[in-house]
Each structure stands twice: as structure tokens, then as C-alpha cells.
Amino acid sequence: MGWYSTQVVPRLVNTACGSRVTRARRQQVCAGLHGRVLEIGFGSGLNVPFYPADVQVVDAVEPADVGWRLAARRLAASPVAVRRSGLDGQLLHFADDTFDGALSTWTLCTIPDPLAALREVRRVLRPGAALHFVEHGLAPDAGVQRWQHRLEPFQQRLAGGCHLSRPITALLNDAGWDVLGLQTLYERGAPKVLGADVTGTAVASGP
Ligand SMILES: C[S@@+](CC[C@H](N)C(=O)[O-])C[C@H]1O[C@@H](n2cnc3c(N)ncnc32)[C@H](O)[C@@H]1O
């Protein structure tokens, strides 16, 4: 990975993903997490202030060293213990049935093989445990979808491999998750191509 990807992209993400609107969404998505939690694509720790008090420890999986460094102040202020426990959500070094919950916020756009990551998260969650998510992806409207496909190559180069048009709910289903309480929305203040979000929780659909 080059200088732009390792040094610039994590800082861009830290700024772009840190707005007031995203903070409200983070609070909503983190609600209900408890016990031992896995967070994939931890970034610069923008979810840390929203971990509920019932969370005992968070195992954070994040490849970007700069993201981890940018998280330092949030980590120092957090009553919840957080440890960097991996670099790649596609290959998790945890035993089956390890976690009480998992968290992914705007991460499935960037992981090269999101299906592999979703299968891994499913493997390491205890039976009945939920993945809490908010992700941007394929918009519900054909006109917006057309622009997403046009802009996708530029977005991928600018934003460290971020895809605009991944069908997040279908990916979850294909990886063996049932989605509960699904909300589909355009995030306020974001361009529709980038702000077509789905949010909810997901539980493993079977053995
Ligand atoms: C758009 S950022 C979102 C960061 C963070 N989740 C947030 O809400 O601010 C996507 C994140 O996914 C991370 N990422 C990329 N490939 C990954 C992988 N294979 N496994 C885990 N995280 C990955 C990136 O480094 C980046 O921090």
C-alpha cells in the first residue's frame, strides 16, 4: 500500500465519518451491545464514545496503523477496554462462539471480500448474538444507482477501495444472516450516492 492509502485515507475517513449526523447514527447502532464485542473496521475509534456501559471489552480489527493512532485520545477517555486484536476482518484469529456481539459501521464498503468477513463474524459470535451495523451501499433508486456505478471507480481510488454500490442486505443474507429492524435511508447532509445507508441488527439464520 502506498503513502496515500496508509497516511491520507485514514485521516480523510476520520474527518468525513466524524460529523454530527454520523455521531447520532453511531449512538443508535451501538445501543444494546454488551459483554465481549468484536468491532471490524475500527478506523480511528469514532464509535468508542458510544460503547454502552454494559460492554466489558472490545476486540478491534483494523489494518490502518494511522487510524489506530488517531484513536488514542478517544481510547484514553473510554471506560471500556479496547484492544487491537487483528488486522483483517476476512480472517479472524478467534475461536468459534467467542463474542456476545459485533459492530460494523461503514466498513463493508471497503473490505475486499465482504462475504468472507461476514462469514467470519458469524463464526465467532455466540449463538443468538447480534451484529449491529450501519453500512452505505446500493441506493434504493435507479437514478442514484446509475451515478453510483459511474462514480465507483473514482471513489475506490480516492477512498482506499471503498465501493459505492454494494448490496449490503443481500450480502448479509448470502453470508447466513437474518436482518432485524432494517432501516433504509439517505443520511442527512450526505450526497445520495454516498449516503444510502442500511442499518439494523443481524443474527445467524441457522447452524
Ligand atoms: C470507511 S472506513 C470506516 C471506519 C469506521 N468503521 C468508522 O465508522 O469510522 C472503513 C474501514 O475499514 C477498514 N478496513 C479495510 N479493509 C479491512 C479489512 N480487511 N478488515 C477490517 N477492516 C478493514 C479501513 O482501514 C477503514 O478503517
Tab-separated table of C-alpha atoms and ligand atoms in Angstrom:
chain	number	residue	atom	x	y	z
A	1	MET	CA	0.000	0.000	0.000
A	2	GLY	CA	1.254	3.454	-0.883
A	3	TRP	CA	1.629	6.656	1.109
A	4	TYR	CA	-1.798	7.982	0.081
A	5	SER	CA	-3.575	4.842	1.336
A	6	THR	CA	-1.662	4.494	4.571
A	7	GLN	CA	-1.296	8.165	5.571
A	8	VAL	CA	-4.047	10.192	3.867
A	9	VAL	CA	-7.057	7.875	3.652
A	10	PRO	CA	-7.312	7.167	7.422
A	11	ARG	CA	-7.241	10.931	8.103
A	12	LEU	CA	-9.872	11.587	5.431
A	13	VAL	CA	-12.072	8.881	6.955
A	14	ASN	CA	-11.559	10.293	10.448
A	15	THR	CA	-12.864	13.687	9.259
A	16	ALA	CA	-15.554	12.536	6.819
A	17	CYS	CA	-17.027	9.960	9.204
A	18	GLY	CA	-16.941	12.189	12.280
A	19	SER	CA	-19.875	14.538	11.580
A	20	ARG	CA	-22.758	15.226	13.977
A	21	VAL	CA	-25.120	13.116	11.848
A	22	THR	CA	-22.798	10.122	11.972
A	23	ARG	CA	-22.423	10.527	15.742
A	24	ALA	CA	-26.190	10.208	16.219
A	25	ARG	CA	-26.205	7.133	13.990
A	26	ARG	CA	-23.291	5.575	15.883
A	27	GLN	CA	-25.139	6.017	19.160
A	28	GLN	CA	-28.200	4.280	17.704
A	29	VAL	CA	-26.189	1.385	16.275
A	30	CYS	CA	-24.098	0.781	19.410
A	31	ALA	CA	-27.156	0.647	21.688
A	32	GLY	CA	-27.674	-2.822	23.152
A	33	LEU	CA	-24.108	-4.061	22.750
A	34	HIS	CA	-22.824	-5.838	25.850
A	35	GLY	CA	-20.154	-8.203	27.150
A	36	ARG	CA	-17.285	-9.047	24.801
A	37	VAL	CA	-17.692	-7.228	21.486
A	38	LEU	CA	-15.891	-7.540	18.152
A	39	GLU	CA	-15.583	-4.391	16.037
A	40	ILE	CA	-14.454	-4.839	12.430
A	41	GLY	CA	-13.001	-1.815	10.636
A	42	PHE	CA	-12.395	0.096	13.866
A	43	GLY	CA	-10.915	3.030	11.883
A	44	SER	CA	-9.998	5.890	14.212
A	45	GLY	CA	-12.286	4.726	17.000
A	46	LEU	CA	-15.201	7.040	16.242
A	47	ASN	CA	-17.573	4.541	17.888
A	48	VAL	CA	-15.618	4.414	21.147
A	49	PRO	CA	-17.602	7.195	22.913
A	50	PHE	CA	-20.821	5.308	22.147
A	51	TYR	CA	-19.981	1.878	23.548
A	52	PRO	CA	-22.645	1.210	26.198
A	53	ALA	CA	-21.551	0.711	29.813
A	54	ASP	CA	-22.561	-2.969	29.550
A	55	VAL	CA	-19.660	-3.588	27.143
A	56	GLN	CA	-16.773	-5.206	29.032
A	57	VAL	CA	-14.150	-5.319	26.308
A	58	VAL	CA	-13.899	-4.594	22.595
A	59	ASP	CA	-11.620	-6.543	20.268
A	60	ALA	CA	-10.893	-4.143	17.415
A	61	VAL	CA	-9.863	-5.371	13.978
A	62	GLU	CA	-8.287	-2.661	11.813
A	63	PRO	CA	-5.462	-2.717	9.254
A	64	ALA	CA	-4.629	1.028	9.335
A	65	ASP	CA	-1.926	1.961	11.854
A	66	VAL	CA	-2.715	5.657	11.416
A	67	GLY	CA	-6.372	5.033	12.251
A	68	TRP	CA	-5.312	3.342	15.454
A	69	ARG	CA	-3.044	6.290	16.348
A	70	LEU	CA	-5.838	8.791	15.649
A	71	ALA	CA	-7.975	6.874	18.138
A	72	ALA	CA	-5.563	7.483	21.020
A	73	ARG	CA	-7.460	10.292	22.754
A	74	ARG	CA	-10.824	8.560	22.446
A	75	LEU	CA	-9.288	5.377	23.836
A	76	ALA	CA	-7.699	7.212	26.765
A	77	ALA	CA	-11.091	8.714	27.686
A	78	SER	CA	-13.002	5.444	27.370
A	79	PRO	CA	-14.160	3.466	30.396
A	80	VAL	CA	-14.432	0.421	28.116
A	81	ALA	CA	-11.250	-1.588	27.490
A	82	VAL	CA	-10.351	-1.790	23.797
A	83	ARG	CA	-7.534	-3.861	22.327
A	84	ARG	CA	-6.297	-4.130	18.762
A	85	SER	CA	-6.853	-7.810	18.105
A	86	GLY	CA	-6.393	-8.200	14.383
A	87	LEU	CA	-5.735	-6.594	11.042
A	88	ASP	CA	-8.193	-8.305	8.721
A	89	GLY	CA	-11.899	-8.960	9.153
A	90	GLN	CA	-11.734	-11.613	6.429
A	91	LEU	CA	-9.616	-13.905	8.605
A	92	LEU	CA	-10.310	-13.657	12.323
A	93	HIS	CA	-7.996	-15.342	14.806
A	94	PHE	CA	-10.685	-16.142	17.338
A	95	ALA	CA	-12.334	-19.422	18.287
A	96	ASP	CA	-15.928	-20.106	17.255
A	97	ASP	CA	-18.625	-18.681	19.568
A	98	THR	CA	-16.343	-16.139	21.267
A	99	PHE	CA	-18.308	-12.868	21.220
A	100	ASP	CA	-21.540	-11.538	22.714
A	101	GLY	CA	-21.949	-9.065	19.866
A	102	ALA	CA	-20.267	-7.436	16.890
A	103	LEU	CA	-20.187	-3.965	15.384
A	104	SER	CA	-19.577	-2.741	11.855
A	105	THR	CA	-20.080	0.872	10.824
A	106	TRP	CA	-19.422	1.867	7.201
A	107	THR	CA	-16.843	-0.910	6.832
A	108	LEU	CA	-18.322	-3.483	4.426
A	109	CYS	CA	-17.848	-0.952	1.604
A	110	THR	CA	-14.080	-1.261	1.956
A	111	ILE	CA	-13.253	-4.832	2.965
A	112	PRO	CA	-12.118	-6.533	-0.276
A	113	ASP	CA	-14.235	-9.675	0.293
A	114	PRO	CA	-17.225	-8.636	2.433
A	115	LEU	CA	-18.833	-12.085	2.237
A	116	ALA	CA	-15.729	-13.682	3.758
A	117	ALA	CA	-15.755	-11.103	6.558
A	118	LEU	CA	-19.461	-11.597	7.266
A	119	ARG	CA	-18.982	-15.368	7.434
A	120	GLU	CA	-16.064	-14.941	9.813
A	121	VAL	CA	-18.048	-12.609	12.085
A	122	ARG	CA	-20.898	-15.112	12.096
A	123	ARG	CA	-18.493	-17.908	13.070
A	124	VAL	CA	-17.061	-16.079	16.081
A	125	LEU	CA	-20.379	-14.832	17.523
A	126	ARG	CA	-22.101	-16.900	20.193
A	127	PRO	CA	-25.444	-18.452	19.135
A	128	GLY	CA	-28.127	-15.759	19.253
A	129	ALA	CA	-25.605	-12.882	19.418
A	130	ALA	CA	-26.182	-9.958	17.059
A	131	LEU	CA	-24.141	-7.979	14.578
A	132	HIS	CA	-25.032	-4.268	14.908
A	133	PHE	CA	-24.454	-2.460	11.648
A	134	VAL	CA	-24.818	0.681	9.610
A	135	GLU	CA	-23.422	0.497	6.095
A	136	HIS	CA	-23.671	2.551	2.935
A	137	GLY	CA	-24.306	0.787	-0.342
A	138	LEU	CA	-26.574	0.360	-3.330
A	139	ALA	CA	-29.272	3.052	-3.255
A	140	PRO	CA	-32.964	2.130	-3.497
A	141	ASP	CA	-33.486	4.424	-6.525
A	142	ALA	CA	-32.393	3.537	-10.068
A	143	GLY	CA	-31.255	7.110	-10.837
A	144	VAL	CA	-28.945	7.190	-7.825
A	145	GLN	CA	-27.696	3.674	-8.615
A	146	ARG	CA	-26.623	4.825	-12.090
A	147	TRP	CA	-24.477	7.565	-10.557
A	148	GLN	CA	-23.083	5.135	-8.006
A	149	HIS	CA	-21.890	2.855	-10.806
A	150	ARG	CA	-20.407	5.813	-12.720
A	151	LEU	CA	-18.537	7.190	-9.726
A	152	GLU	CA	-17.482	3.848	-8.239
A	153	PRO	CA	-14.008	3.704	-9.882
A	154	PHE	CA	-13.131	7.228	-8.667
A	155	GLN	CA	-14.417	6.548	-5.160
A	156	GLN	CA	-12.361	3.368	-4.952
A	157	ARG	CA	-9.179	5.243	-5.839
A	158	LEU	CA	-9.911	8.234	-3.608
A	159	ALA	CA	-11.173	6.398	-0.550
A	160	GLY	CA	-8.946	3.363	-0.100
A	161	GLY	CA	-11.024	0.808	-2.018
A	162	CYS	CA	-14.462	1.993	-0.838
A	163	HIS	CA	-17.317	0.708	-3.041
A	164	LEU	CA	-20.458	2.806	-3.531
A	165	SER	CA	-22.833	0.142	-4.785
A	166	ARG	CA	-22.517	-2.981	-2.667
A	167	PRO	CA	-25.914	-4.594	-1.960
A	168	ILE	CA	-25.413	-4.827	1.801
A	169	THR	CA	-28.650	-6.581	2.783
A	170	ALA	CA	-28.168	-9.232	0.078
A	171	LEU	CA	-24.585	-9.773	1.214
A	172	LEU	CA	-25.779	-10.270	4.791
A	173	ASN	CA	-28.369	-12.805	3.670
A	174	ASP	CA	-25.847	-14.621	1.446
A	175	ALA	CA	-23.468	-14.904	4.396
A	176	GLY	CA	-26.139	-16.558	6.530
A	177	TRP	CA	-27.604	-13.659	8.490
A	178	ASP	CA	-31.215	-12.701	9.152
A	179	VAL	CA	-31.626	-8.935	9.337
A	180	LEU	CA	-33.858	-7.496	12.059
A	181	GLY	CA	-35.286	-3.973	12.275
A	182	LEU	CA	-33.886	-2.972	8.903
A	183	GLN	CA	-33.958	0.754	8.110
A	184	THR	CA	-33.065	2.003	4.622
A	185	LEU	CA	-32.434	5.732	4.368
A	186	TYR	CA	-30.465	8.529	2.802
A	187	GLU	CA	-28.263	10.012	5.505
A	188	ARG	CA	-28.994	13.716	6.097
A	189	GLY	CA	-26.263	16.025	4.782
A	190	ALA	CA	-24.547	13.362	2.654
A	191	PRO	CA	-24.715	13.095	-1.143
A	192	LYS	CA	-27.172	10.337	-2.023
A	193	VAL	CA	-24.527	8.280	-3.852
A	194	LEU	CA	-22.575	8.037	-0.607
A	195	GLY	CA	-25.331	8.309	1.965
A	196	ALA	CA	-27.639	5.426	1.013
A	197	ASP	CA	-27.474	3.604	4.319
A	198	VAL	CA	-28.921	0.424	5.744
A	199	THR	CA	-28.916	-0.094	9.483
A	200	GLY	CA	-30.203	-2.705	11.894
A	201	THR	CA	-29.033	-5.858	13.612
A	202	ALA	CA	-28.432	-9.295	12.177
A	203	VAL	CA	-28.421	-12.753	13.743
A	204	ALA	CA	-27.209	-16.029	12.296
A	205	SER	CA	-30.008	-17.630	10.307
A	206	GLY	CA	-29.150	-21.239	11.092
A	207	PRO	CA	-26.385	-23.657	12.084
B	1	LIG	C1	-14.942	3.950	5.719
B	1	LIG	S1	-13.850	3.368	6.948
B	1	LIG	C2	-14.932	3.257	8.373
B	1	LIG	C3	-14.165	3.270	9.662
B	1	LIG	C4	-15.013	3.099	10.929
B	1	LIG	N1	-15.755	1.852	10.923
B	1	LIG	C5	-15.951	4.255	11.159
B	1	LIG	O1	-17.154	4.035	11.289
B	1	LIG	O2	-15.456	5.387	11.246
B	1	LIG	C6	-13.567	1.660	6.532
B	1	LIG	C7	-12.582	0.996	7.469
B	1	LIG	O3	-12.411	-0.379	7.106
B	1	LIG	C8	-11.060	-0.704	7.299
B	1	LIG	N2	-10.730	-1.934	6.557
B	1	LIG	C9	-10.294	-2.052	5.287
B	1	LIG	N3	-10.029	-3.330	4.980
B	1	LIG	C10	-10.310	-4.045	6.099
B	1	LIG	C11	-10.238	-5.431	6.427
B	1	LIG	N4	-9.821	-6.344	5.520
B	1	LIG	N5	-10.591	-5.816	7.666
B	1	LIG	C12	-11.007	-4.910	8.578
B	1	LIG	N6	-11.109	-3.587	8.332
B	1	LIG	C13	-10.761	-3.163	7.104
B	1	LIG	C14	-10.334	0.535	6.806
B	1	LIG	O4	-8.985	0.577	7.218
B	1	LIG	C15	-11.184	1.619	7.428
B	1	LIG	O5	-10.781	1.936	8.723
